[in-house]
């Protein structure tokens, strides 16, 4: 009786060839599983319509809040400007807005000439320093000073370009 059970039990056991086929099938299935996982991961990262709608709703609420804050700030600025305009009288000439009183005329022509000569020497010194800088800068860039002063680089306007040569 023990031999019959052993034969029946032996029929139920897998052969080495069946075991090898099952292992190969398992490896193929695991490989397909990994491939499907790699394809599925990017798809799972895409948000659903419900998630997108929730994000849109949240962003719209934040935009509304920010617009409200901006409008409040604009209203405060307008109120401050209106208050400042009501306090200070409006000047006819905007270039006089920083001067408290008109400049006094010079006492004599000699003082006027000295003042003009002093301002002219200051102007020349500043212009010389500026041109020295531009020339050094142009030399370092290996370009002409006129090209460096042009619109593409520094965008400088000289008196000569504005009014012609002196």
Short mmCIF file of C-alpha atoms in Angstrom, two decimals:
data_model
loop_
_atom_site.label_atom_id
_atom_site.label_comp_id
_atom_site.label_asym_id
_atom_site.label_seq_id
_atom_site.Cartn_x
_atom_site.Cartn_y
_atom_site.Cartn_z
CA UNK A 1 0.00 0.00 0.00
CA UNK A 2 2.88 2.43 0.67
CA UNK A 3 4.24 1.90 -2.84
CA UNK A 4 0.97 2.85 -4.46
CA UNK A 5 0.83 6.09 -2.53
CA UNK A 6 4.41 6.85 -3.52
CA UNK A 7 3.56 6.28 -7.21
CA UNK A 8 0.51 8.53 -6.96
CA UNK A 9 2.56 11.14 -5.14
CA UNK A 10 5.33 10.86 -7.74
CA UNK A 11 2.80 11.59 -10.51
CA UNK A 12 1.90 14.83 -8.73
CA UNK A 13 5.50 16.02 -8.52
CA UNK A 14 6.88 18.14 -11.39
CA UNK A 15 9.67 16.89 -13.57
CA UNK A 16 12.95 18.81 -13.83
CA UNK A 17 11.98 19.90 -17.35
CA UNK A 18 8.65 21.28 -16.08
CA UNK A 19 10.47 23.10 -13.28
CA UNK A 20 12.88 24.66 -15.80
CA UNK A 21 9.97 25.75 -18.05
CA UNK A 22 8.18 27.26 -15.04
CA UNK A 23 11.31 29.22 -14.07
CA UNK A 24 11.69 30.57 -17.61
CA UNK A 25 8.01 31.52 -17.66
CA UNK A 26 8.41 33.26 -14.29
CA UNK A 27 11.43 35.22 -15.59
CA UNK A 28 9.50 36.25 -18.71
CA UNK A 29 6.54 37.33 -16.60
CA UNK A 30 8.78 39.32 -14.24
CA UNK A 31 10.44 41.01 -17.22
CA UNK A 32 7.04 41.93 -18.71
CA UNK A 33 5.94 43.17 -15.27
CA UNK A 34 8.97 45.48 -15.02
CA UNK A 35 8.36 46.78 -18.57
CA UNK A 36 4.72 47.46 -17.79
CA UNK A 37 5.72 49.19 -14.50
CA UNK A 38 8.14 51.45 -16.42
CA UNK A 39 5.39 52.36 -18.89
CA UNK A 40 2.83 52.83 -16.14
CA UNK A 41 4.88 55.09 -13.83
CA UNK A 42 4.81 58.16 -16.13
CA UNK A 43 1.12 57.61 -16.73
CA UNK A 44 0.41 57.49 -13.01
CA UNK A 45 2.32 60.74 -12.55
CA UNK A 46 -0.17 62.59 -14.80
CA UNK A 47 -2.82 64.24 -12.62
CA UNK A 48 -6.43 63.24 -12.99
CA UNK A 49 -9.14 65.64 -14.12
CA UNK A 50 -10.41 65.94 -10.56
CA UNK A 51 -6.95 66.85 -9.29
CA UNK A 52 -6.54 69.40 -12.10
CA UNK A 53 -9.92 70.95 -11.33
CA UNK A 54 -9.02 71.21 -7.62
CA UNK A 55 -5.68 72.85 -8.47
CA UNK A 56 -7.41 75.30 -10.84
CA UNK A 57 -9.94 76.18 -8.17
CA UNK A 58 -7.17 76.76 -5.62
CA UNK A 59 -5.14 78.86 -8.04
CA UNK A 60 -8.18 80.92 -9.04
CA UNK A 61 -8.89 81.60 -5.37
CA UNK A 62 -5.30 82.71 -4.84
CA UNK A 63 -5.42 84.97 -7.91
CA UNK A 64 -8.62 86.52 -6.59
CA UNK A 65 -6.99 87.11 -3.19
CA UNK A 66 -3.93 88.70 -4.80
CA UNK A 67 -6.06 90.93 -7.02
CA UNK A 68 -7.98 92.07 -3.97
CA UNK A 69 -4.74 92.89 -2.18
CA UNK A 70 -3.42 94.77 -5.22
CA UNK A 71 -6.63 96.79 -5.44
CA UNK A 72 -6.39 97.64 -1.73
CA UNK A 73 -2.80 98.82 -2.22
CA UNK A 74 -3.77 100.90 -5.27
CA UNK A 75 -6.59 102.48 -3.26
CA UNK A 76 -4.19 103.33 -0.42
CA UNK A 77 -1.69 104.83 -2.86
CA UNK A 78 -4.41 106.89 -4.52
CA UNK A 79 -5.59 108.11 -1.13
CA UNK A 80 -2.02 109.06 -0.12
CA UNK A 81 -1.42 110.85 -3.42
CA UNK A 82 -4.71 112.71 -3.10
CA UNK A 83 -3.82 113.73 0.46
CA UNK A 84 -0.35 114.88 -0.61
CA UNK A 85 -1.77 116.83 -3.55
CA UNK A 86 -4.29 118.51 -1.31
CA UNK A 87 -1.53 119.61 1.10
CA UNK A 88 1.07 120.84 -1.42
CA UNK A 89 0.22 123.42 -4.07
CA UNK A 90 0.93 122.33 -7.59
CA UNK A 91 3.85 124.01 -9.33
CA UNK A 92 3.40 125.18 -12.87
CA UNK A 93 6.90 124.03 -13.84
CA UNK A 94 7.90 120.52 -12.73
CA UNK A 95 11.63 121.38 -12.80
CA UNK A 96 11.03 123.82 -9.92
CA UNK A 97 9.49 121.23 -7.61
CA UNK A 98 12.69 120.66 -5.63
CA UNK A 99 13.63 124.30 -5.21
CA UNK A 100 12.26 126.12 -2.23
CA UNK A 101 13.08 129.60 -3.49
CA UNK A 102 14.43 131.01 -6.72
CA UNK A 103 18.20 131.44 -6.96
CA UNK A 104 19.49 134.85 -6.06
CA UNK A 105 21.16 136.84 -8.82
CA UNK A 106 24.94 137.22 -8.54
CA UNK A 107 26.19 140.40 -6.91
CA UNK A 108 28.50 141.48 -9.67
CA UNK A 109 29.60 140.36 -13.17
CA UNK A 110 33.06 139.30 -11.97
CA UNK A 111 31.53 136.88 -9.46
CA UNK A 112 29.25 135.54 -12.20
CA UNK A 113 32.24 134.99 -14.49
CA UNK A 114 34.16 133.18 -11.71
CA UNK A 115 31.16 130.98 -10.98
CA UNK A 116 30.71 130.11 -14.67
CA UNK A 117 34.44 129.35 -15.05
CA UNK A 118 34.37 127.20 -11.91
CA UNK A 119 31.37 125.22 -13.22
CA UNK A 120 33.02 124.88 -16.62
CA UNK A 121 36.21 123.50 -15.06
CA UNK A 122 34.13 121.03 -13.00
CA UNK A 123 32.29 119.97 -16.15
CA UNK A 124 35.53 119.47 -18.08
CA UNK A 125 37.06 117.43 -15.24
CA UNK A 126 34.02 115.16 -15.06
CA UNK A 127 33.92 114.77 -18.82
CA UNK A 128 37.64 113.93 -18.92
CA UNK A 129 37.20 111.28 -16.20
CA UNK A 130 34.23 109.79 -18.01
CA UNK A 131 36.03 109.69 -21.34
CA UNK A 132 39.11 108.13 -19.67
CA UNK A 133 36.86 105.40 -18.29
CA UNK A 134 35.21 104.82 -21.67
CA UNK A 135 38.59 104.65 -23.41
CA UNK A 136 39.97 102.18 -20.83
CA UNK A 137 36.80 100.11 -21.09
CA UNK A 138 36.94 100.13 -24.91
CA UNK A 139 40.61 99.19 -24.82
CA UNK A 140 39.88 96.27 -22.49
CA UNK A 141 37.12 95.08 -24.82
CA UNK A 142 39.25 95.75 -27.90
CA UNK A 143 36.59 97.99 -29.43
CA UNK A 144 36.45 101.61 -30.50
CA UNK A 145 35.29 104.12 -27.84
CA UNK A 146 32.51 105.26 -30.17
CA UNK A 147 31.19 101.66 -30.36
CA UNK A 148 31.29 101.30 -26.56
CA UNK A 149 29.41 104.57 -26.05
CA UNK A 150 26.75 103.55 -28.60
CA UNK A 151 23.25 102.21 -27.98
CA UNK A 152 24.28 98.55 -27.77
CA UNK A 153 26.87 98.88 -25.00
CA UNK A 154 26.63 101.81 -22.59
CA UNK A 155 24.12 104.02 -24.37
CA UNK A 156 25.94 107.27 -23.57
CA UNK A 157 25.03 110.57 -25.20
CA UNK A 158 27.78 113.15 -25.45
CA UNK A 159 27.36 116.88 -25.87
CA UNK A 160 28.98 116.60 -29.28
CA UNK A 161 26.38 114.06 -30.41
CA UNK A 162 23.53 116.20 -29.06
CA UNK A 163 24.58 119.73 -30.09
CA UNK A 164 27.49 119.27 -32.44
CA UNK A 165 31.14 120.09 -31.78
CA UNK A 166 32.03 123.02 -29.52
#
